[in-house]
Amino acid sequence: MVELGIKMTDQTVVWLQDVDSSDLRLVGGKGASLGEMIKVGLPVPPSFAVTATAFRRFIEETGISDELFATLEVDVDDTKKLKKVENAAKKLILTAEMPEEIKEAILSYYDEMCRNEGEEVYVAVRSSATAEDLPDASFAGQQDTFLNIRGGEAVLDAVKRCWASLYNSRAIFYRVEHDFDHSSVNISVIVQKMVDSKKAGVMFTRDPSTGAMNTIIEGSWGLGEAVVSGSVSPDHYVIDRRSKKIINEIIATKETMHIRDPVTRETVVVPVPDDMKEERVLTDEEILKLVEYGEILENHYGIPQDIEWGIDESGKIYMLQSRPITTIKMEAESSDSPESAIEEVLVSGLGASPGMATGCVKILRDISELSKVKEGDIMVTTMTTPDMVPAMKRAAAIVTDEGGLTCHAAIVSRELGTPAVVGTKNSTEVLKDGMIVTVDGDKGKIYKGSIIMEKPSAETSVTAVNWKPITATEIKVNISIPEAAEKAAATGADGVGLLRVEHMILGLGKHPSLYIAEGKEEEYIDELVKGIKMVADVFYPKPVWVRTLDAPTDEFRSMEGGENEPIEPNPMLGWRGIRRDLTDTEHFKLQLRAFKKLFKLGFKNVGIMLPMLQHPSEYARAKQIMLEVGIDFETTMIGIMIETPAAALIIEDFIDVGGLDFVSFGTNDLTQYTLAIDRNNEHVASLYNERHPAVLKLIKSAIEVCRRRGVMTSVCGQAGSRPELVKKFVEYGISSISANIDAVEDVRNTVAREEELLIVEVVRKLKLNSEG
Ligand code: PEP
Ligand code: MG
């Protein structure tokens, strides 16, 4: 059964301007969507929602819920029985007395609406099932809508009839067919002031049958029901969204229209007056205004929308409803028409984090503009920095001008499961604020407009692993932002092979030296403990190797208090990693005290890893300081990164210093220092090659030494996320591999296969020998 978690609040009635998409479970798809429309400033008629909580309370407080859900047990293919069940369920609802408190709440909201409008208003009372309008579980249209309702009692009655419509035969049938548990599907009712539409219709912000970047508007005279129900042939307008030109229009002969009877106020169907039958329904201005509103909605939601609109006697346009176009994917996939070939590539770069996302471009020129990026936007910037992480979390995709596959944007995007393209050179110039684009994080392309997403995003492709092959080589995971810990653990990894603390430190916004100057060392230590603990907790008792600070000076300079950071001609070769900690020992010691605090808290699974060493004396000096601070080398896992060719070539001399439990190959740096290729420089990105024989030779020989000396080996650079390289590392005899979150599963399978192959080879050889 599909579980639809029901978010409950105590409120039984809410104004729609007070809700948004996070209230889907409370006010249903329709209600949440109207709330969002109001938030982006679109004209929506005054509306309130009788929440899903009200319905739940109604069936519980009247004591009908058990009987109701028992009634629904039926073979849905037996139409007669299904109808009986529908009647029985509806009767239960319609004859039960609505609790006083809910009644009063509805009446007081309706009264307030009437007071605000200066008359007893006519309202539309619409059902909004709590999973309605979800792209792949659409309940739309299965429940009832009641129009032209006026007066408190009539509103109460219509609300109950909406509730009862949750048990329409086809709604019951649909839920059973789609595995929804009846008791977990809920209903909210939207009460909306009726727009006395002179003209009304629907609008698609993309051509639903071809996927083309055209807005399609259909409109007819009177209320929108005629167009929605298909009972008239409406006018049909096609507008090119790029040029905003009407490229096609069909003025239909409109025979009938739905209006409100001036006397009874009922919705009635009447003939269209002769002089209006052939008349164009919309003016050019109205069409362009509708297109504009449609674009606001598509930008807001990041996907094409299907919208209902109405225009009243005074010419005021109202947005009545908006939901994703649910048919576009299927039809566009099967369409070969040239119009579907809309994949115009605007910019290209390196696909740095997999998945696809469509959204509205927001260019970030500097950190002060962070708030520009809203949930679902495409964040475009020169290069991300740790203080941009809050905006990165909101973005649907990330695009940068600079950077290679191991730059900040690439690393963090992968952990967030957000598609990213880096090193595009000129995205911040070519892309413009407000443009709708689709980012393909696999191919490294940014397409114009919203194109069809066939692949699940990285977010959805990282799922909890129930079964996994057991490998002799441990499969671990890399983490840079502690918030990614849960997701990382869900991969079933054997531990964390690299937790980068610099992302935590740079994310604090305040330079460590400022904490020291202000005498707030303990506060700083606690920040580190907090971040590391988040990861160590989730993985406990699996090992979590935490790397001490390794950030280039240029990244520190933008922090508050970072003005004194030296300006280096090449920060990548500069004051970073262990060389920084050995001169700024005060800060090194604060990190070590954070480790001690964690050990005291019981996190014995935390190991310490030192970065960027090039000489054994650096390790010796670091060891001395660690001992002085009280790090126990007997009980703590201690390791170093191999990121310089020097460390790889003379690893045995490092081991001779004593106390080393493990080494980990930082192939990102090892590759850049072996090949003299700046890893963040997009101009030489094509030469950056972790498969280079020199890089592999360094790794192979260092593994051989470590195996001989009983030191564990691991890889935590990007090469550990590449199956073709992982095979080689297994062959060389590596002890563990630490991959990016999105690569863990692939890497594990590759390792399992490679290990099997190695065993099979040995068996074959033995067999041959014994036969020979
Ligand atoms: C590496 O150099 O491969 C590594 C893992 O460290 P970073 O990417 O943080 O420099
Ligand atoms: Mg490195």
PDB file of C-alpha atoms in Angstrom, residues 291-508:
ATOM      1  CA  VAL A 291       0.820  34.256 -20.992  1.00  0.00           C
ATOM      2  CA  GLU A 292       2.660  36.394 -18.461  1.00  0.00           C
ATOM      3  CA  TYR A 293       0.714  34.904 -15.536  1.00  0.00           C
ATOM      4  CA  GLY A 294       1.320  31.423 -16.911  1.00  0.00           C
ATOM      5  CA  GLU A 295       5.048  32.070 -17.029  1.00  0.00           C
ATOM      6  CA  ILE A 296       5.054  33.327 -13.465  1.00  0.00           C
ATOM      7  CA  LEU A 297       3.421  30.080 -12.424  1.00  0.00           C
ATOM      8  CA  GLU A 298       5.727  27.877 -14.467  1.00  0.00           C
ATOM      9  CA  ASN A 299       8.762  29.731 -13.113  1.00  0.00           C
ATOM     10  CA  HIS A 300       7.452  29.354  -9.636  1.00  0.00           C
ATOM     11  CA  TYR A 301       6.834  25.627  -9.869  1.00  0.00           C
ATOM     12  CA  GLY A 302       9.657  24.845 -12.286  1.00  0.00           C
ATOM     13  CA  ILE A 303       7.407  22.704 -14.469  1.00  0.00           C
ATOM     14  CA  PRO A 304       4.780  23.395 -17.137  1.00  0.00           C
ATOM     15  CA  GLN A 305       1.332  24.205 -15.756  1.00  0.00           C
ATOM     16  CA  ASP A 306      -2.267  23.562 -16.668  1.00  0.00           C
ATOM     17  CA  ILE A 307      -4.231  26.600 -15.511  1.00  0.00           C
ATOM     18  CA  GLU A 308      -7.901  27.571 -15.245  1.00  0.00           C
ATOM     19  CA  TRP A 309      -8.664  31.270 -15.608  1.00  0.00           C
ATOM     20  CA  GLY A 310     -11.663  33.573 -15.733  1.00  0.00           C
ATOM     21  CA  ILE A 311     -12.265  37.225 -16.684  1.00  0.00           C
ATOM     22  CA  ASP A 312     -15.161  39.093 -15.109  1.00  0.00           C
ATOM     23  CA  GLU A 313     -17.419  41.820 -16.475  1.00  0.00           C
ATOM     24  CA  SER A 314     -14.967  44.521 -15.396  1.00  0.00           C
ATOM     25  CA  GLY A 315     -12.119  42.863 -17.352  1.00  0.00           C
ATOM     26  CA  LYS A 316     -10.307  41.620 -14.261  1.00  0.00           C
ATOM     27  CA  ILE A 317      -8.408  38.386 -14.844  1.00  0.00           C
ATOM     28  CA  TYR A 318      -8.476  35.678 -12.170  1.00  0.00           C
ATOM     29  CA  MET A 319      -6.347  32.587 -11.847  1.00  0.00           C
ATOM     30  CA  LEU A 320      -8.661  29.867 -10.617  1.00  0.00           C
ATOM     31  CA  GLN A 321      -6.453  26.806 -10.486  1.00  0.00           C
ATOM     32  CA  SER A 322      -2.997  25.591 -11.526  1.00  0.00           C
ATOM     33  CA  ARG A 323      -1.492  22.149 -11.626  1.00  0.00           C
ATOM     34  CA  PRO A 324       1.312  20.369 -13.448  1.00  0.00           C
ATOM     35  CA  ILE A 325       0.560  19.160 -16.965  1.00  0.00           C
ATOM     36  CA  THR A 326       0.309  15.447 -16.343  1.00  0.00           C
ATOM     37  CA  THR A 327       0.072  14.286 -19.934  1.00  0.00           C
ATOM     38  CA  ILE A 328       3.064  16.089 -21.384  1.00  0.00           C
ATOM     39  CA  LYS A 329       5.650  13.420 -20.704  1.00  0.00           C
ATOM     40  CA  MET A 330       3.894  10.525 -22.366  1.00  0.00           C
ATOM     41  CA  GLU A 331       2.876  12.388 -25.443  1.00  0.00           C
ATOM     42  CA  ALA A 332       6.108  14.245 -25.920  1.00  0.00           C
ATOM     43  CA  GLU A 333       8.031  10.997 -25.703  1.00  0.00           C
ATOM     44  CA  SER A 334       6.056   9.477 -28.481  1.00  0.00           C
ATOM     45  CA  SER A 335       6.160  12.581 -30.643  1.00  0.00           C
ATOM     46  CA  ASP A 336       8.601  12.777 -33.495  1.00  0.00           C
ATOM     47  CA  SER A 337       7.451  16.152 -34.657  1.00  0.00           C
ATOM     48  CA  PRO A 338      10.160  18.748 -35.133  1.00  0.00           C
ATOM     49  CA  GLU A 339       8.447  20.860 -32.498  1.00  0.00           C
ATOM     50  CA  SER A 340       9.545  18.381 -29.854  1.00  0.00           C
ATOM     51  CA  ALA A 341      13.147  18.932 -30.855  1.00  0.00           C
ATOM     52  CA  ILE A 342      13.361  21.803 -28.435  1.00  0.00           C
ATOM     53  CA  GLU A 343      16.604  20.772 -26.895  1.00  0.00           C
ATOM     54  CA  GLU A 344      18.527  23.892 -27.699  1.00  0.00           C
ATOM     55  CA  VAL A 345      21.804  23.774 -25.794  1.00  0.00           C
ATOM     56  CA  LEU A 346      22.606  27.151 -24.268  1.00  0.00           C
ATOM     57  CA  VAL A 347      25.847  26.255 -22.516  1.00  0.00           C
ATOM     58  CA  SER A 348      27.922  23.158 -21.884  1.00  0.00           C
ATOM     59  CA  GLY A 349      30.335  22.146 -19.187  1.00  0.00           C
ATOM     60  CA  LEU A 350      31.267  19.150 -17.112  1.00  0.00           C
ATOM     61  CA  GLY A 351      28.439  17.024 -15.758  1.00  0.00           C
ATOM     62  CA  ALA A 352      29.448  17.126 -12.096  1.00  0.00           C
ATOM     63  CA  SER A 353      26.429  15.742 -10.282  1.00  0.00           C
ATOM     64  CA  PRO A 354      23.897  13.496 -12.010  1.00  0.00           C
ATOM     65  CA  GLY A 355      20.199  14.080 -12.621  1.00  0.00           C
ATOM     66  CA  MET A 356      18.068  16.585 -14.499  1.00  0.00           C
ATOM     67  CA  ALA A 357      16.178  19.593 -13.254  1.00  0.00           C
ATOM     68  CA  THR A 358      14.155  22.380 -14.789  1.00  0.00           C
ATOM     69  CA  GLY A 359      13.745  25.755 -13.179  1.00  0.00           C
ATOM     70  CA  CYS A 360      14.175  29.467 -13.253  1.00  0.00           C
ATOM     71  CA  VAL A 361      17.716  30.873 -13.579  1.00  0.00           C
ATOM     72  CA  LYS A 362      19.024  32.975 -10.700  1.00  0.00           C
ATOM     73  CA  ILE A 363      22.462  34.484 -11.268  1.00  0.00           C
ATOM     74  CA  LEU A 364      24.441  34.996  -8.069  1.00  0.00           C
ATOM     75  CA  ARG A 365      27.064  37.686  -8.550  1.00  0.00           C
ATOM     76  CA  ASP A 366      28.047  37.688  -4.918  1.00  0.00           C
ATOM     77  CA  ILE A 367      27.139  36.352  -1.552  1.00  0.00           C
ATOM     78  CA  SER A 368      24.791  39.227  -0.723  1.00  0.00           C
ATOM     79  CA  GLU A 369      22.417  37.881  -3.379  1.00  0.00           C
ATOM     80  CA  LEU A 370      21.911  34.468  -1.758  1.00  0.00           C
ATOM     81  CA  SER A 371      18.264  35.092  -0.945  1.00  0.00           C
ATOM     82  CA  LYS A 372      17.514  35.434  -4.666  1.00  0.00           C
ATOM     83  CA  VAL A 373      17.656  31.661  -4.951  1.00  0.00           C
ATOM     84  CA  LYS A 374      14.298  30.193  -4.033  1.00  0.00           C
ATOM     85  CA  GLU A 375      13.269  26.558  -3.702  1.00  0.00           C
ATOM     86  CA  GLY A 376      13.489  24.935  -7.147  1.00  0.00           C
ATOM     87  CA  ASP A 377      15.549  27.645  -8.875  1.00  0.00           C
ATOM     88  CA  ILE A 378      18.615  27.023 -11.009  1.00  0.00           C
ATOM     89  CA  MET A 379      21.534  28.647  -9.228  1.00  0.00           C
ATOM     90  CA  VAL A 380      24.160  30.060 -11.595  1.00  0.00           C
ATOM     91  CA  THR A 381      27.396  31.540 -10.317  1.00  0.00           C
ATOM     92  CA  THR A 382      31.093  31.882 -11.081  1.00  0.00           C
ATOM     93  CA  MET A 383      32.079  29.352  -8.425  1.00  0.00           C
ATOM     94  CA  THR A 384      30.293  28.316  -5.268  1.00  0.00           C
ATOM     95  CA  THR A 385      31.799  28.870  -1.840  1.00  0.00           C
ATOM     96  CA  PRO A 386      30.863  27.224   1.470  1.00  0.00           C
ATOM     97  CA  ASP A 387      28.801  30.207   2.547  1.00  0.00           C
ATOM     98  CA  MET A 388      26.572  29.591  -0.478  1.00  0.00           C
ATOM     99  CA  VAL A 389      25.512  26.177   0.800  1.00  0.00           C
ATOM    100  CA  PRO A 390      22.137  27.406   2.168  1.00  0.00           C
ATOM    101  CA  ALA A 391      21.207  28.614  -1.327  1.00  0.00           C
ATOM    102  CA  MET A 392      22.625  25.448  -2.898  1.00  0.00           C
ATOM    103  CA  LYS A 393      20.264  23.448  -0.728  1.00  0.00           C
ATOM    104  CA  ARG A 394      17.274  25.356  -2.147  1.00  0.00           C
ATOM    105  CA  ALA A 395      18.415  25.102  -5.762  1.00  0.00           C
ATOM    106  CA  ALA A 396      17.034  22.460  -8.124  1.00  0.00           C
ATOM    107  CA  ALA A 397      20.351  22.512  -9.996  1.00  0.00           C
ATOM    108  CA  ILE A 398      23.668  24.315  -9.863  1.00  0.00           C
ATOM    109  CA  VAL A 399      25.687  25.743 -12.736  1.00  0.00           C
ATOM    110  CA  THR A 400      29.117  27.359 -12.465  1.00  0.00           C
ATOM    111  CA  ASP A 401      31.446  29.136 -14.885  1.00  0.00           C
ATOM    112  CA  GLU A 402      34.547  27.704 -13.298  1.00  0.00           C
ATOM    113  CA  GLY A 403      35.709  24.478 -11.784  1.00  0.00           C
ATOM    114  CA  GLY A 404      36.382  20.857 -12.511  1.00  0.00           C
ATOM    115  CA  LEU A 405      34.848  17.656 -11.198  1.00  0.00           C
ATOM    116  CA  THR A 406      36.410  18.052  -7.785  1.00  0.00           C
ATOM    117  CA  CYS A 407      35.605  21.702  -7.143  1.00  0.00           C
ATOM    118  CA  HIS A 408      33.410  22.848  -4.272  1.00  0.00           C
ATOM    119  CA  ALA A 409      30.258  23.034  -6.395  1.00  0.00           C
ATOM    120  CA  ALA A 410      30.774  19.499  -7.687  1.00  0.00           C
ATOM    121  CA  ILE A 411      31.463  17.959  -4.302  1.00  0.00           C
ATOM    122  CA  VAL A 412      28.599  19.636  -2.469  1.00  0.00           C
ATOM    123  CA  SER A 413      26.069  19.120  -5.275  1.00  0.00           C
ATOM    124  CA  ARG A 414      26.769  15.415  -5.316  1.00  0.00           C
ATOM    125  CA  GLU A 415      26.162  15.231  -1.603  1.00  0.00           C
ATOM    126  CA  LEU A 416      22.981  17.219  -1.842  1.00  0.00           C
ATOM    127  CA  GLY A 417      21.849  15.007  -4.716  1.00  0.00           C
ATOM    128  CA  THR A 418      21.408  18.153  -6.787  1.00  0.00           C
ATOM    129  CA  PRO A 419      22.218  18.036 -10.508  1.00  0.00           C
ATOM    130  CA  ALA A 420      25.202  20.252 -11.364  1.00  0.00           C
ATOM    131  CA  VAL A 421      27.197  21.361 -14.359  1.00  0.00           C
ATOM    132  CA  VAL A 422      30.542  23.064 -13.686  1.00  0.00           C
ATOM    133  CA  GLY A 423      33.231  24.718 -15.792  1.00  0.00           C
ATOM    134  CA  THR A 424      30.813  26.160 -18.341  1.00  0.00           C
ATOM    135  CA  LYS A 425      33.058  29.239 -18.762  1.00  0.00           C
ATOM    136  CA  ASN A 426      30.295  31.756 -19.424  1.00  0.00           C
ATOM    137  CA  SER A 427      26.970  30.683 -17.932  1.00  0.00           C
ATOM    138  CA  THR A 428      26.748  33.841 -15.851  1.00  0.00           C
ATOM    139  CA  GLU A 429      26.785  35.804 -19.123  1.00  0.00           C
ATOM    140  CA  VAL A 430      24.771  33.585 -21.441  1.00  0.00           C
ATOM    141  CA  LEU A 431      22.037  32.699 -18.978  1.00  0.00           C
ATOM    142  CA  LYS A 432      19.799  35.472 -17.707  1.00  0.00           C
ATOM    143  CA  ASP A 433      17.772  35.902 -14.564  1.00  0.00           C
ATOM    144  CA  GLY A 434      14.268  34.513 -15.002  1.00  0.00           C
ATOM    145  CA  MET A 435      15.059  32.193 -17.926  1.00  0.00           C
ATOM    146  CA  ILE A 436      13.613  28.698 -17.721  1.00  0.00           C
ATOM    147  CA  VAL A 437      16.297  26.120 -18.404  1.00  0.00           C
ATOM    148  CA  THR A 438      16.838  22.421 -17.951  1.00  0.00           C
ATOM    149  CA  VAL A 439      20.127  21.260 -16.478  1.00  0.00           C
ATOM    150  CA  ASP A 440      21.429  17.816 -17.347  1.00  0.00           C
ATOM    151  CA  GLY A 441      24.022  16.919 -14.735  1.00  0.00           C
ATOM    152  CA  ASP A 442      25.014  13.748 -16.568  1.00  0.00           C
ATOM    153  CA  LYS A 443      25.677  15.199 -19.988  1.00  0.00           C
ATOM    154  CA  GLY A 444      26.873  18.555 -18.720  1.00  0.00           C
ATOM    155  CA  LYS A 445      24.336  20.522 -20.773  1.00  0.00           C
ATOM    156  CA  ILE A 446      21.992  23.383 -20.054  1.00  0.00           C
ATOM    157  CA  TYR A 447      19.007  23.389 -22.379  1.00  0.00           C
ATOM    158  CA  LYS A 448      16.683  26.213 -23.119  1.00  0.00           C
ATOM    159  CA  GLY A 449      13.241  25.791 -21.586  1.00  0.00           C
ATOM    160  CA  SER A 450      11.681  22.952 -19.773  1.00  0.00           C
ATOM    161  CA  ILE A 451      12.478  19.662 -21.408  1.00  0.00           C
ATOM    162  CA  ILE A 452      11.139  16.298 -20.486  1.00  0.00           C
ATOM    163  CA  MET A 453      12.744  14.555 -17.590  1.00  0.00           C
ATOM    164  CA  GLU A 454      13.073  10.879 -18.233  1.00  0.00           C
ATOM    165  CA  LYS A 455      15.631  10.078 -15.592  1.00  0.00           C
ATOM    166  CA  PRO A 456      15.063  10.208 -11.883  1.00  0.00           C
ATOM    167  CA  SER A 457      17.082  12.936 -10.225  1.00  0.00           C
ATOM    168  CA  ALA A 458      20.090  11.980  -8.171  1.00  0.00           C
ATOM    169  CA  GLU A 459      17.979  12.662  -5.106  1.00  0.00           C
ATOM    170  CA  THR A 460      15.549   9.920  -5.958  1.00  0.00           C
ATOM    171  CA  SER A 461      18.162   7.531  -7.236  1.00  0.00           C
ATOM    172  CA  VAL A 462      19.893   7.376  -3.853  1.00  0.00           C
ATOM    173  CA  THR A 463      17.630   4.965  -2.046  1.00  0.00           C
ATOM    174  CA  ALA A 464      18.072   2.840   1.019  1.00  0.00           C
ATOM    175  CA  VAL A 465      19.895  -0.319   0.055  1.00  0.00           C
ATOM    176  CA  ASN A 466      18.262  -3.455   1.382  1.00  0.00           C
ATOM    177  CA  TRP A 467      20.420  -6.038  -0.289  1.00  0.00           C
ATOM    178  CA  LYS A 468      24.031  -5.525  -1.139  1.00  0.00           C
ATOM    179  CA  PRO A 469      26.875  -7.798  -2.043  1.00  0.00           C
ATOM    180  CA  ILE A 470      29.396  -8.380   0.713  1.00  0.00           C
ATOM    181  CA  THR A 471      32.819  -7.313  -0.447  1.00  0.00           C
ATOM    182  CA  ALA A 472      36.214  -8.023   1.102  1.00  0.00           C
ATOM    183  CA  THR A 473      37.213  -4.489   0.156  1.00  0.00           C
ATOM    184  CA  GLU A 474      35.274  -2.111   2.385  1.00  0.00           C
ATOM    185  CA  ILE A 475      33.027   0.364   0.601  1.00  0.00           C
ATOM    186  CA  LYS A 476      32.822   3.701   2.324  1.00  0.00           C
ATOM    187  CA  VAL A 477      31.399   7.091   1.531  1.00  0.00           C
ATOM    188  CA  ASN A 478      32.670  10.698   1.429  1.00  0.00           C
ATOM    189  CA  ILE A 479      30.859  13.499   3.262  1.00  0.00           C
ATOM    190  CA  SER A 480      31.467  17.242   3.221  1.00  0.00           C
ATOM    191  CA  ILE A 481      28.263  18.631   4.655  1.00  0.00           C
ATOM    192  CA  PRO A 482      27.076  16.907   7.840  1.00  0.00           C
ATOM    193  CA  GLU A 483      23.439  17.253   6.772  1.00  0.00           C
ATOM    194  CA  ALA A 484      24.163  14.635   4.107  1.00  0.00           C
ATOM    195  CA  ALA A 485      24.953  12.001   6.756  1.00  0.00           C
ATOM    196  CA  GLU A 486      21.555  10.275   6.694  1.00  0.00           C
ATOM    197  CA  LYS A 487      21.565  10.037   2.955  1.00  0.00           C
ATOM    198  CA  ALA A 488      25.137   8.761   3.001  1.00  0.00           C
ATOM    199  CA  ALA A 489      24.288   6.120   5.603  1.00  0.00           C
ATOM    200  CA  ALA A 490      21.282   4.983   3.564  1.00  0.00           C
ATOM    201  CA  THR A 491      23.738   3.727   0.941  1.00  0.00           C
ATOM    202  CA  GLY A 492      24.754   1.017   3.396  1.00  0.00           C
ATOM    203  CA  ALA A 493      28.393   2.170   3.297  1.00  0.00           C
ATOM    204  CA  ASP A 494      30.871   0.539   5.677  1.00  0.00           C
ATOM    205  CA  GLY A 495      31.852   3.892   7.145  1.00  0.00           C
ATOM    206  CA  VAL A 496      33.016   7.344   6.113  1.00  0.00           C
ATOM    207  CA  GLY A 497      36.385   7.346   4.362  1.00  0.00           C
ATOM    208  CA  LEU A 498      36.600  11.136   4.262  1.00  0.00           C
ATOM    209  CA  LEU A 499      34.738  13.770   6.251  1.00  0.00           C
ATOM    210  CA  ARG A 500      36.007  17.168   5.148  1.00  0.00           C
ATOM    211  CA  VAL A 501      35.894  19.635   8.064  1.00  0.00           C
ATOM    212  CA  GLU A 502      36.722  22.716   6.027  1.00  0.00           C
ATOM    213  CA  HIS A 503      33.210  22.878   4.608  1.00  0.00           C
ATOM    214  CA  MET A 504      31.934  23.053   8.190  1.00  0.00           C
ATOM    215  CA  ILE A 505      34.510  25.660   9.182  1.00  0.00           C
ATOM    216  CA  LEU A 506      34.051  27.853   6.123  1.00  0.00           C
ATOM    217  CA  GLY A 507      30.303  27.509   6.557  1.00  0.00           C
ATOM    218  CA  LEU A 508      30.507  29.150   9.985  1.00  0.00           C
TER     219      LEU A 508
END
